[in-house]
Short mmCIF file of N, CA, C and O in Angstrom, two decimals:
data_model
loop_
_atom_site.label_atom_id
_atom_site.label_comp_id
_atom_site.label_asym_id
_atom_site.label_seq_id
_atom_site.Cartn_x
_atom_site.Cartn_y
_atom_site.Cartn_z
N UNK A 1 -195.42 -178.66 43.15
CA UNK A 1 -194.23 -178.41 43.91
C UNK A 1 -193.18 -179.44 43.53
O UNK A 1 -193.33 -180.64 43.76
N UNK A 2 -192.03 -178.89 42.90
CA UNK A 2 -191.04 -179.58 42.93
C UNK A 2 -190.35 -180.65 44.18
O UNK A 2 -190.36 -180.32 45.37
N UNK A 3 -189.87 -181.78 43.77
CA UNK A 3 -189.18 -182.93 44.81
C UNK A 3 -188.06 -182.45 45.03
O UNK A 3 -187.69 -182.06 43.92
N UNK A 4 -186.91 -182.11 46.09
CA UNK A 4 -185.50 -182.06 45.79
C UNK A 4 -185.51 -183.00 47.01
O UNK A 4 -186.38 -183.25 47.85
N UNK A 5 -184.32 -183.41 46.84
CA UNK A 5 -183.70 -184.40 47.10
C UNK A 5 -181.91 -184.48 47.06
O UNK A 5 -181.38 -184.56 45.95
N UNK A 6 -181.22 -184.46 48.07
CA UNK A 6 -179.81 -184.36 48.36
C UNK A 6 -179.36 -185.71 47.17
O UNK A 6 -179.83 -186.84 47.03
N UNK A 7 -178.54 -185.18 46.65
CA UNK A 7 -177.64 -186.67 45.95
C UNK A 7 -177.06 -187.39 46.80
O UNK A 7 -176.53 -186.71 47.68
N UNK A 8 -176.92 -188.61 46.91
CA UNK A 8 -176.55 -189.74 47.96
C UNK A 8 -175.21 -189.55 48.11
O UNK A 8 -174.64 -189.88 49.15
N UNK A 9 -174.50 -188.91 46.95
CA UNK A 9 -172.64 -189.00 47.34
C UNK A 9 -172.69 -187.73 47.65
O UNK A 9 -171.75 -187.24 47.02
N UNK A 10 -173.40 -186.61 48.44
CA UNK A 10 -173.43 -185.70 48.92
C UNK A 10 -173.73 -185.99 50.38
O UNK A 10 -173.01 -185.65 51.32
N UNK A 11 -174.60 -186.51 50.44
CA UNK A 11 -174.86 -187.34 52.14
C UNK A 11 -173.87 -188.07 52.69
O UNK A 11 -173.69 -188.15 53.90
N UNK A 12 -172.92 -188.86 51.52
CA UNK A 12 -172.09 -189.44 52.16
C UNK A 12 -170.51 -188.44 52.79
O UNK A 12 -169.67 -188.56 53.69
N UNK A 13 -170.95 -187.08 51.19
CA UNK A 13 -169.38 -186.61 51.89
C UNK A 13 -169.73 -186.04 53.19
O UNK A 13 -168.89 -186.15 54.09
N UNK A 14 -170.83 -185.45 53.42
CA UNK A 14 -171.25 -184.85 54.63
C UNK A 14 -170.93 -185.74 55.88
O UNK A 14 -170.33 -185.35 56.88
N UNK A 15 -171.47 -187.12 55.65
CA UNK A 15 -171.46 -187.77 56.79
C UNK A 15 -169.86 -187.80 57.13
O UNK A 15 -169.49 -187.47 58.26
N UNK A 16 -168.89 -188.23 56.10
CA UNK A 16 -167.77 -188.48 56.45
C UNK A 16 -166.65 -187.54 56.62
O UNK A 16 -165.45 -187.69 56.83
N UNK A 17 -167.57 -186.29 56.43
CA UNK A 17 -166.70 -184.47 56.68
C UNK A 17 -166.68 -184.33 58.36
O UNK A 17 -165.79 -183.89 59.08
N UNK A 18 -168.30 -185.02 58.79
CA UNK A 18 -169.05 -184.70 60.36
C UNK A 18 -168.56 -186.09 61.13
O UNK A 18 -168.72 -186.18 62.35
N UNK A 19 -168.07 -186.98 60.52
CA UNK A 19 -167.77 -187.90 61.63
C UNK A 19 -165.91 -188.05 61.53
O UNK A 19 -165.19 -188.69 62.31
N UNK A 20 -165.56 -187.38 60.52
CA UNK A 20 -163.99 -187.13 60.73
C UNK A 20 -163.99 -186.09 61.78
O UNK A 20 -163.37 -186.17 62.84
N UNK A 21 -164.74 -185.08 61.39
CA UNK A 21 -164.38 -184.31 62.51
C UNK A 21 -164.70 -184.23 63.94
O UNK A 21 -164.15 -183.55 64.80
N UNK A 22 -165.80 -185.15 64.06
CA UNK A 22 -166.02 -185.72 65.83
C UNK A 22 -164.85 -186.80 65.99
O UNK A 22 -164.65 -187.07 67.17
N UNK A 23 -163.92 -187.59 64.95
CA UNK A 23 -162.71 -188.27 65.45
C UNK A 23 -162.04 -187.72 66.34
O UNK A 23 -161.76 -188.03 67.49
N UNK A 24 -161.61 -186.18 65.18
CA UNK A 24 -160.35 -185.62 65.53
C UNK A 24 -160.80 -184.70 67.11
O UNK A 24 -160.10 -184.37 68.07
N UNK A 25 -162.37 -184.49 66.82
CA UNK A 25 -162.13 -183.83 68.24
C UNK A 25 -162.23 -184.58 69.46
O UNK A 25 -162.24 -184.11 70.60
N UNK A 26 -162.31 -185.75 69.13
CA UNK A 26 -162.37 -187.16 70.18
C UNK A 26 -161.08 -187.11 70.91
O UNK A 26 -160.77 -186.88 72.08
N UNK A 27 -160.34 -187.44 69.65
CA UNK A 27 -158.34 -187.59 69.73
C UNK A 27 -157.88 -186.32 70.57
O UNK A 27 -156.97 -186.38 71.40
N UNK A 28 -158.50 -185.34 70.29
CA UNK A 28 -157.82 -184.29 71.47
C UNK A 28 -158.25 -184.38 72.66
O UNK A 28 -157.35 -184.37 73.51
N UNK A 29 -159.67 -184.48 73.17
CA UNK A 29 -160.19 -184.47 73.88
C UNK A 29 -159.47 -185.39 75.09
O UNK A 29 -159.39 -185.24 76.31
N UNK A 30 -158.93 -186.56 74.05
CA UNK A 30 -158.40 -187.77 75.22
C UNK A 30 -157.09 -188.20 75.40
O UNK A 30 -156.60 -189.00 76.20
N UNK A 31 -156.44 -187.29 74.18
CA UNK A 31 -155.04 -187.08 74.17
C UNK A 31 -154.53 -185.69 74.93
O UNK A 31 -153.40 -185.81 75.42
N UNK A 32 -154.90 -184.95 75.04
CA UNK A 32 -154.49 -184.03 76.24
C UNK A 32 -154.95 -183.78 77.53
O UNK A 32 -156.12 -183.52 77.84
N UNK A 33 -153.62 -183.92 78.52
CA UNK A 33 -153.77 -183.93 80.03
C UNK A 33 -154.50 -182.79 80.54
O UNK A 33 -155.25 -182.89 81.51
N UNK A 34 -154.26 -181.43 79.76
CA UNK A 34 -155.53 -180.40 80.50
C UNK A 34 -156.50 -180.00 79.35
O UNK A 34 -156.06 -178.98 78.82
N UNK A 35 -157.55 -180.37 78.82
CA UNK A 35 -158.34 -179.98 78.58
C UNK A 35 -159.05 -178.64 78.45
O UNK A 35 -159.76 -178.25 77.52
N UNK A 36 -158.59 -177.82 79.90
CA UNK A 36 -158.94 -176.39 79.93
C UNK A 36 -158.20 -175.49 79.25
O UNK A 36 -158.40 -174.28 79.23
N UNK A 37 -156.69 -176.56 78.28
CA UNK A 37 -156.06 -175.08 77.84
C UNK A 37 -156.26 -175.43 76.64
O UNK A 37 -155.52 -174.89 75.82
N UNK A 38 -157.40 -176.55 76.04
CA UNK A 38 -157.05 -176.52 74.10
C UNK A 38 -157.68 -175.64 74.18
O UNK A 38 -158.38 -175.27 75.12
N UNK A 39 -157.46 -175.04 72.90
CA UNK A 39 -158.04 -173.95 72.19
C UNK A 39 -159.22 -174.56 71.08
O UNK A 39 -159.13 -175.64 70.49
N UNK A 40 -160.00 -173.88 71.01
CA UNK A 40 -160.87 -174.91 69.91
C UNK A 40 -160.99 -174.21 69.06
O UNK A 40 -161.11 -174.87 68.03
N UNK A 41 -161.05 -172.50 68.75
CA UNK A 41 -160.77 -171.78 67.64
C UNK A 41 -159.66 -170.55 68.07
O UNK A 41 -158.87 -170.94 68.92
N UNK A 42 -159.48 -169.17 67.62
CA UNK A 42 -158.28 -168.51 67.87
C UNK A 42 -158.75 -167.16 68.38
O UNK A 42 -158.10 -166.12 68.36
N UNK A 43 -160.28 -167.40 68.96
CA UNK A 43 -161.49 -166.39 69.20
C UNK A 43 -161.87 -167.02 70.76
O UNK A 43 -162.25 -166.21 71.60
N UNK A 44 -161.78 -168.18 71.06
CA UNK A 44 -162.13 -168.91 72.32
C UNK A 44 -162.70 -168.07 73.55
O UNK A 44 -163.81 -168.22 74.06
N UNK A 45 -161.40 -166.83 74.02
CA UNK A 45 -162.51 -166.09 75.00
C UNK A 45 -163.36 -165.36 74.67
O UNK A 45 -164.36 -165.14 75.36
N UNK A 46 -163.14 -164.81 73.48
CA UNK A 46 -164.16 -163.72 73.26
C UNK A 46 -165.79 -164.33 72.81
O UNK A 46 -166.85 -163.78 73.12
N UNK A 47 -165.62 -165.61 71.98
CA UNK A 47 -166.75 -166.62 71.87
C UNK A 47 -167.31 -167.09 72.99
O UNK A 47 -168.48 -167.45 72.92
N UNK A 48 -166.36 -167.22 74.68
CA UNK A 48 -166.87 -168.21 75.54
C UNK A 48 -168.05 -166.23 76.22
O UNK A 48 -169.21 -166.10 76.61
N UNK A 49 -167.22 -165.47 76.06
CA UNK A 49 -167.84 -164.27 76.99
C UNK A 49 -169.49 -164.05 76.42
O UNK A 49 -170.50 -164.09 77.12
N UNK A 50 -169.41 -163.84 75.08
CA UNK A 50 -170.25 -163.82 74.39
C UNK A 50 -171.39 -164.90 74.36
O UNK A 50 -172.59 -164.62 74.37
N UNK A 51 -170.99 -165.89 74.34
CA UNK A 51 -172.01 -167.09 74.67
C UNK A 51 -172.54 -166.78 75.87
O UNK A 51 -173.76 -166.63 75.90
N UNK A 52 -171.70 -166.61 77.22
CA UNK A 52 -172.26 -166.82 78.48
C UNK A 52 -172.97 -165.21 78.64
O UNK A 52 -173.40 -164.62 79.63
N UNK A 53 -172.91 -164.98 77.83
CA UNK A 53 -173.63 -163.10 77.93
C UNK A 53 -174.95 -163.58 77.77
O UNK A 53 -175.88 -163.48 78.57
N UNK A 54 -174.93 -164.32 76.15
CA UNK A 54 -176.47 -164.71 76.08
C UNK A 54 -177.30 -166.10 76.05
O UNK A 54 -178.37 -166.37 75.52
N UNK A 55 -176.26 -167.03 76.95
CA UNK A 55 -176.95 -167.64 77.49
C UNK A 55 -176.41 -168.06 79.32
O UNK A 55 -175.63 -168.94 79.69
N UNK A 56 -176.94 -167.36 79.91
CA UNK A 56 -176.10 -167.56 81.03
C UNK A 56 -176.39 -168.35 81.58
O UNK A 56 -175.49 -168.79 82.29
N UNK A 57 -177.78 -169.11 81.65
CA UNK A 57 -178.36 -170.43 82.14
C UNK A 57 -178.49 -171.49 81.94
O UNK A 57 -179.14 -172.34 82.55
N UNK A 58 -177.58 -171.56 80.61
CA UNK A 58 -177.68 -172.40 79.63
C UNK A 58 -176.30 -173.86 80.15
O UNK A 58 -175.10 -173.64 80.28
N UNK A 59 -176.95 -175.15 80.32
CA UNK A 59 -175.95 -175.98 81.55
C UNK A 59 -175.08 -176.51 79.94
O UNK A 59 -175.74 -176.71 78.92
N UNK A 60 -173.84 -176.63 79.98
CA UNK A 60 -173.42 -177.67 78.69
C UNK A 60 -172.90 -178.88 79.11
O UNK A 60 -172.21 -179.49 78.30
N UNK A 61 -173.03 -179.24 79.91
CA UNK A 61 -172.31 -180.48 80.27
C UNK A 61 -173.45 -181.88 79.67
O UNK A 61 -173.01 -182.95 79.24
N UNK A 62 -174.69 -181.59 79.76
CA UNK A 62 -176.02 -182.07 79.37
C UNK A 62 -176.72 -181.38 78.77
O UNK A 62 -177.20 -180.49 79.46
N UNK A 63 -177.08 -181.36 77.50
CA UNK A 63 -177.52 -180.42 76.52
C UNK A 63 -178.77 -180.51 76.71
O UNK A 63 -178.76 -181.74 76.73
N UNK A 64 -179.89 -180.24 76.88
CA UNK A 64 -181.13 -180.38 76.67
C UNK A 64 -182.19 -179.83 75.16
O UNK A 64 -183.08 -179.02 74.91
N UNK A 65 -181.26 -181.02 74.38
CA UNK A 65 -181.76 -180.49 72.93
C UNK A 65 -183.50 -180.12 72.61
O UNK A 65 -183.82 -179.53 71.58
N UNK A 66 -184.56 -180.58 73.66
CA UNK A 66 -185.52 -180.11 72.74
C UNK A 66 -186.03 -178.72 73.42
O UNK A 66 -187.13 -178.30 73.07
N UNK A 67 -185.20 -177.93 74.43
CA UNK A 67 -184.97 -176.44 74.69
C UNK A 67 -184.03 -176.01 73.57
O UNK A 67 -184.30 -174.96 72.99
N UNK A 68 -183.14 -176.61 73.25
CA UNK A 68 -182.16 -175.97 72.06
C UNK A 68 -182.82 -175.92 70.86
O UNK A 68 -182.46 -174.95 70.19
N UNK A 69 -183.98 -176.86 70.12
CA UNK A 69 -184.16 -177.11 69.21
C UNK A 69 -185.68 -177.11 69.30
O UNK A 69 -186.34 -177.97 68.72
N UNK A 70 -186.38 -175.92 70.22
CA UNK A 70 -187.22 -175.66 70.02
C UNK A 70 -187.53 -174.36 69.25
O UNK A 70 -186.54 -173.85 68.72
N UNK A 71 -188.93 -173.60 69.06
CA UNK A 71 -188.64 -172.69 67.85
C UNK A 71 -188.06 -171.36 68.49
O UNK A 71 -187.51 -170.41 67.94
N UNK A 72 -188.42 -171.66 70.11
CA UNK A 72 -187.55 -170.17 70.73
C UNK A 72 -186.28 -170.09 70.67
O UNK A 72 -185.65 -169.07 70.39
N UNK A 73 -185.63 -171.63 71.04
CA UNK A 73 -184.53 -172.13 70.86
C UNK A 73 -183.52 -172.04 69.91
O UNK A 73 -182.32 -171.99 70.15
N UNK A 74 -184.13 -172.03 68.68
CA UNK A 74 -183.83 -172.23 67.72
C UNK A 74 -183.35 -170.71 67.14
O UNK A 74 -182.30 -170.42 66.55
N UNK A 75 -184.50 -169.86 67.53
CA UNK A 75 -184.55 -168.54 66.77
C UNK A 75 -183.06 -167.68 67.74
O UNK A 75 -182.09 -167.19 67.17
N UNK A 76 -183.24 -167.71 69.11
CA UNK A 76 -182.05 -167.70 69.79
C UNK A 76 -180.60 -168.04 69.76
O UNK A 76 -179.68 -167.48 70.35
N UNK A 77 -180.59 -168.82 69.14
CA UNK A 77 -178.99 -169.60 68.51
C UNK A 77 -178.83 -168.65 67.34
O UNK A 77 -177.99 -167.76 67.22
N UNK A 78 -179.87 -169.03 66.43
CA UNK A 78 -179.43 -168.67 65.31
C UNK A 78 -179.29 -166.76 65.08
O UNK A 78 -178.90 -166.24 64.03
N UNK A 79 -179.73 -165.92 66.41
CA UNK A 79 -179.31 -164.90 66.20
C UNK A 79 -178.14 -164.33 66.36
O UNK A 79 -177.67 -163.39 65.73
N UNK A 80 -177.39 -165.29 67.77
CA UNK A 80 -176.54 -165.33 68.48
C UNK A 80 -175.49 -165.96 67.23
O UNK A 80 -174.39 -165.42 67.18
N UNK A 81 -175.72 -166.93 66.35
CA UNK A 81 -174.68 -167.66 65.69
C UNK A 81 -174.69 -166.27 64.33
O UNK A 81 -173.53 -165.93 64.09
N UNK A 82 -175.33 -165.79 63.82
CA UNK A 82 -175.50 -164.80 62.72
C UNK A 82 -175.02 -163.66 62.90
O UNK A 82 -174.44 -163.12 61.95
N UNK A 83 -175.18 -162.72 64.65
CA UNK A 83 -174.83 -161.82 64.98
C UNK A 83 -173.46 -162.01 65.65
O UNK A 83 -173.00 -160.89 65.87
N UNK A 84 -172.67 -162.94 66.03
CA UNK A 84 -171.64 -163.19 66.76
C UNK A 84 -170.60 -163.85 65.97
O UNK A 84 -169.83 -163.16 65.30
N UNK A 85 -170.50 -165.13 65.99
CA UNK A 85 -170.06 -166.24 65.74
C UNK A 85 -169.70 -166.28 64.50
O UNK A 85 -168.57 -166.65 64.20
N UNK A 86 -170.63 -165.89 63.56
CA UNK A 86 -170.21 -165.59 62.18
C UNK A 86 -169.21 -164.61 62.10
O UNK A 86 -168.69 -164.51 60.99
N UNK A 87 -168.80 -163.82 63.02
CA UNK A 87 -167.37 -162.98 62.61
C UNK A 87 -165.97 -163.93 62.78
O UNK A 87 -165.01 -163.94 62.01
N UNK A 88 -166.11 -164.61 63.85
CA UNK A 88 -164.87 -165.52 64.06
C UNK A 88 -164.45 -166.77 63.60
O UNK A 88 -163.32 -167.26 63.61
N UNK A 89 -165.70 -167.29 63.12
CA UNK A 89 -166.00 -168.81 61.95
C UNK A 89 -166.57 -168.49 61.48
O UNK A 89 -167.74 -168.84 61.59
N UNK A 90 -166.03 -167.32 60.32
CA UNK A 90 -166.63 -167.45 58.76
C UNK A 90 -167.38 -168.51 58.36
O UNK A 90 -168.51 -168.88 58.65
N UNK A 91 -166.17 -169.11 57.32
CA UNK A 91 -165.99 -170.21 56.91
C UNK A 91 -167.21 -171.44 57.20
O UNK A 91 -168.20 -171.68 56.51
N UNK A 92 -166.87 -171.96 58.18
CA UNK A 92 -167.73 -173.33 58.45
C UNK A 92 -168.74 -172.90 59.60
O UNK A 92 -168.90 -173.90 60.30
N UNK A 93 -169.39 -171.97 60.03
CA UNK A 93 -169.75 -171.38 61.36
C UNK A 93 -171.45 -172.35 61.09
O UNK A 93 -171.89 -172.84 62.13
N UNK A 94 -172.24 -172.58 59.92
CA UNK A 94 -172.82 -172.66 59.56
C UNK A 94 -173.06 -174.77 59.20
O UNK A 94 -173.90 -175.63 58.90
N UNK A 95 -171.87 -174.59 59.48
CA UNK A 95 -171.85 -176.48 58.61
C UNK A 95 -172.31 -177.50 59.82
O UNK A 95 -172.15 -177.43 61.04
N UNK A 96 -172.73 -178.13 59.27
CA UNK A 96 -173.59 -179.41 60.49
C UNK A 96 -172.43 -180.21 60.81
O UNK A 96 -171.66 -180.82 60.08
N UNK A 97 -172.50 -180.00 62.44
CA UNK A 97 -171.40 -180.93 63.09
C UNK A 97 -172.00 -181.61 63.87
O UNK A 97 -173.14 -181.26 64.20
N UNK A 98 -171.35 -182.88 64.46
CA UNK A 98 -172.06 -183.74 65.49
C UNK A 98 -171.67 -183.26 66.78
O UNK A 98 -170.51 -183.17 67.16
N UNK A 99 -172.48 -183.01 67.28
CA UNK A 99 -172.27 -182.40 69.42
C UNK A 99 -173.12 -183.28 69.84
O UNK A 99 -174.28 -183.47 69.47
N UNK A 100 -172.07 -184.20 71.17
CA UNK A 100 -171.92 -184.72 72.25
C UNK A 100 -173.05 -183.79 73.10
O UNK A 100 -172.88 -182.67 73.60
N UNK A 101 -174.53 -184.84 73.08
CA UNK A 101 -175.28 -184.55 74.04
C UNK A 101 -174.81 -184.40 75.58
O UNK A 101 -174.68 -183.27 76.06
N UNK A 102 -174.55 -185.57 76.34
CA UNK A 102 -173.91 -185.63 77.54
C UNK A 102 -172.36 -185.57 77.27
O UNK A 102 -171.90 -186.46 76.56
N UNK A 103 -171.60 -184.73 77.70
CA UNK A 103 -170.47 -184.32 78.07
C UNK A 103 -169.41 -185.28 78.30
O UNK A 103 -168.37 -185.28 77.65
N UNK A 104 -169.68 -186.14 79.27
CA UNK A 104 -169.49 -187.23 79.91
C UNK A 104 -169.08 -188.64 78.75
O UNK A 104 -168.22 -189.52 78.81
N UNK A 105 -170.28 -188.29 77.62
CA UNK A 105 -169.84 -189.29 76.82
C UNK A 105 -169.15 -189.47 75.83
O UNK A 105 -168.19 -188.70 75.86
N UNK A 106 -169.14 -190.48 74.44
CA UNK A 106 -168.38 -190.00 73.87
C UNK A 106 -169.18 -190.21 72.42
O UNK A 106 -170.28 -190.75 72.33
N UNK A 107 -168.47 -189.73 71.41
CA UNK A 107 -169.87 -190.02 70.29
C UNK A 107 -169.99 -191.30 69.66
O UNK A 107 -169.09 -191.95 69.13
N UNK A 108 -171.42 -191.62 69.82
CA UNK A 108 -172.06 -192.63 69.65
C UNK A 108 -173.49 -192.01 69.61
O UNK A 108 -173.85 -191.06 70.30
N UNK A 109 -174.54 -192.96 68.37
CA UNK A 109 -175.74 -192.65 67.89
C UNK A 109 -176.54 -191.90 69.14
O UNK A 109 -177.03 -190.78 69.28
N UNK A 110 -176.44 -192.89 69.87
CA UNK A 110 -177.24 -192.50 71.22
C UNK A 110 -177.29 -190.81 72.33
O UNK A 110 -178.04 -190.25 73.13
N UNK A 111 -175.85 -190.60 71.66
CA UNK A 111 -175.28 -189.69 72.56
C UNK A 111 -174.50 -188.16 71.61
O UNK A 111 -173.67 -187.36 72.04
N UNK A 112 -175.23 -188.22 70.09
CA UNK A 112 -175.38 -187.18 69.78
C UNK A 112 -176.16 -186.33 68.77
O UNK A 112 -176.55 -186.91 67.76
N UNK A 113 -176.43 -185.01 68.91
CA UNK A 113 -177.49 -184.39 67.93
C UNK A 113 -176.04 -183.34 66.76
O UNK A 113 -174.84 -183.05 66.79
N UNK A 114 -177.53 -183.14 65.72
CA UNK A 114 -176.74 -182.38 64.84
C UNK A 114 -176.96 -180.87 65.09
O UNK A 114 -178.07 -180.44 65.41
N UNK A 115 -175.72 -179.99 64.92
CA UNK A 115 -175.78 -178.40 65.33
C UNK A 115 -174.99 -177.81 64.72
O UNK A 115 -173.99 -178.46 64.44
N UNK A 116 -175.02 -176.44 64.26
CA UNK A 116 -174.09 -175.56 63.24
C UNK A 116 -173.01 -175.86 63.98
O UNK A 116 -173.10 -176.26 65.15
N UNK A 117 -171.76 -175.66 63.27
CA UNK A 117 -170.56 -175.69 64.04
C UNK A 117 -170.00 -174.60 65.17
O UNK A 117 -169.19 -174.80 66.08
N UNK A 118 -170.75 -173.30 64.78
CA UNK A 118 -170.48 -172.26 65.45
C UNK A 118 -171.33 -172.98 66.72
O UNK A 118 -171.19 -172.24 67.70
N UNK A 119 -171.87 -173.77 66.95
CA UNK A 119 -172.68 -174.01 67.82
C UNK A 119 -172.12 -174.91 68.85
O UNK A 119 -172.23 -174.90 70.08
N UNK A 120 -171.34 -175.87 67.85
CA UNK A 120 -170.34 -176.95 68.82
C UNK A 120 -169.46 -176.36 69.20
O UNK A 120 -168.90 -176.78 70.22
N UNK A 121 -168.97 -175.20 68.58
CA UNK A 121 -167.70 -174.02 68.88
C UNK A 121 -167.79 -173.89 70.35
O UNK A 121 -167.09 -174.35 71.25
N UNK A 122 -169.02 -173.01 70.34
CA UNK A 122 -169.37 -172.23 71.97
C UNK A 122 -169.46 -173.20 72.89
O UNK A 122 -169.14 -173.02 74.07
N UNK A 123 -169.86 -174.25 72.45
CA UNK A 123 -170.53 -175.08 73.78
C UNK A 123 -169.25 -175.79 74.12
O UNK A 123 -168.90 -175.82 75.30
N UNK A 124 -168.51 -176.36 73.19
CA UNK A 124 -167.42 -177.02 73.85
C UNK A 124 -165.95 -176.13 74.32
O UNK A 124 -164.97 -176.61 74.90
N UNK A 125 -166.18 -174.44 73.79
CA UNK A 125 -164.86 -174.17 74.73
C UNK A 125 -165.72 -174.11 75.93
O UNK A 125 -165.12 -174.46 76.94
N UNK A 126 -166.94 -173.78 76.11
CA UNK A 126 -167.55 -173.49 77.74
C UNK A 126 -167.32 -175.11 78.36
O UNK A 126 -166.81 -175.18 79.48
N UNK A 127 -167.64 -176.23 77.77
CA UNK A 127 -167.09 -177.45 78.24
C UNK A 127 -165.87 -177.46 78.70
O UNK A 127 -165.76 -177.98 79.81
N UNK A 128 -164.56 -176.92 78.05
CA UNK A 128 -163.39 -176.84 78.42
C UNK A 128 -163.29 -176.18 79.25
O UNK A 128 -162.58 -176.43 80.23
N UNK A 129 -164.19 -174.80 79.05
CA UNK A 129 -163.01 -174.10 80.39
C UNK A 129 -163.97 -174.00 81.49
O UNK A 129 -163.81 -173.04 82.25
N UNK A 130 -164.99 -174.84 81.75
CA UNK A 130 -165.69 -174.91 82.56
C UNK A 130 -166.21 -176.57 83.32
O UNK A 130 -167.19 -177.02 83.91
N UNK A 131 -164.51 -177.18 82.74
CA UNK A 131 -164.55 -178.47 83.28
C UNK A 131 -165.49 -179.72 82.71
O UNK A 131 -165.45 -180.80 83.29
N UNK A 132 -165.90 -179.61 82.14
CA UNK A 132 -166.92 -180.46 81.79
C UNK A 132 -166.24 -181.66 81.01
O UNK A 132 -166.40 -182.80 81.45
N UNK A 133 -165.70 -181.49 80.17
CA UNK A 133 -164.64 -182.47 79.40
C UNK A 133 -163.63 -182.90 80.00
O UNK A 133 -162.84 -183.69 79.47
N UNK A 134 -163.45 -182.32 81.50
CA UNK A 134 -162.28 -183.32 81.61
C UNK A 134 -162.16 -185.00 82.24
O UNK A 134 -161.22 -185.76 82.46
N UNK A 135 -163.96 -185.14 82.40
CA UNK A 135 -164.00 -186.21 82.82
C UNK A 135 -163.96 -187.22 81.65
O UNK A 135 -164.47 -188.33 81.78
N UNK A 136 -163.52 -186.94 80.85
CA UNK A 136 -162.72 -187.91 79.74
C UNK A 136 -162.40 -188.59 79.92
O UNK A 136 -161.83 -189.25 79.05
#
């Protein structure tokens, strides 16, 4: 069996693609007074309806990653991100972004996991328009 192995200036652009973009979504997060009206893509309700269709129990303010990132968990997202999500984030729906375990906090090692972006998509407009971010 072949070794593969990521090239190191591939890890690095990744890291610095995924932690520019938890900056910039930092900078909004704490630069705007309502929170409930950013937009985070140009699909927002139809992504937030859709999420809460199929996961309606699902809390985001506190993620409980090893329900998210278990294999039921897992298989669940990724039907929801393949059958849904992939129509409205083509593009990057798929790319590893950093999501803010607790809501509340802000990113730091401690306080986040890695998740498709279509994934940080859903969870943080339901953060927005379901209050969760504005305790910023």
């Amino acid at each position: 069996m072949e070794n593969y192995e990521n090239a190191e200036g591939l890890e690095m652009s990744w890291a610095t693609a995924a932690i520019g973009f938890a900056d910039r979504h930092w900078e909004l997060l704490t630069g705007l007074p309502e929170v409930k009206k950013m937009r985070v893509t140009s699909a927002d309700a139809e992504l937030y309806a859709a999420f809460r269709a199929a996961f309606p129990d699902l809390t985001v303010g506190v993620i409980d990653e090893e329900q998210m990132k278990s294999k039921e968990g897992k298989a669940k997202w990724r039907a929801f991100l393949d059958g849904f999500v992939k129509r409205y984030v083509e593009d990057d729906y798929n790319f590893g972004t950093l999501l803010r375990v607790d809501s509340r906090g802000k990113y730091e090692e401690t306080n986040t996991t890695l998740v498709p972006r279509g994934q940080f998509y859903v969870i943080e407009i339901a953060r927005n328009l379901e209050g969760f971010n504005d305790e910023v």
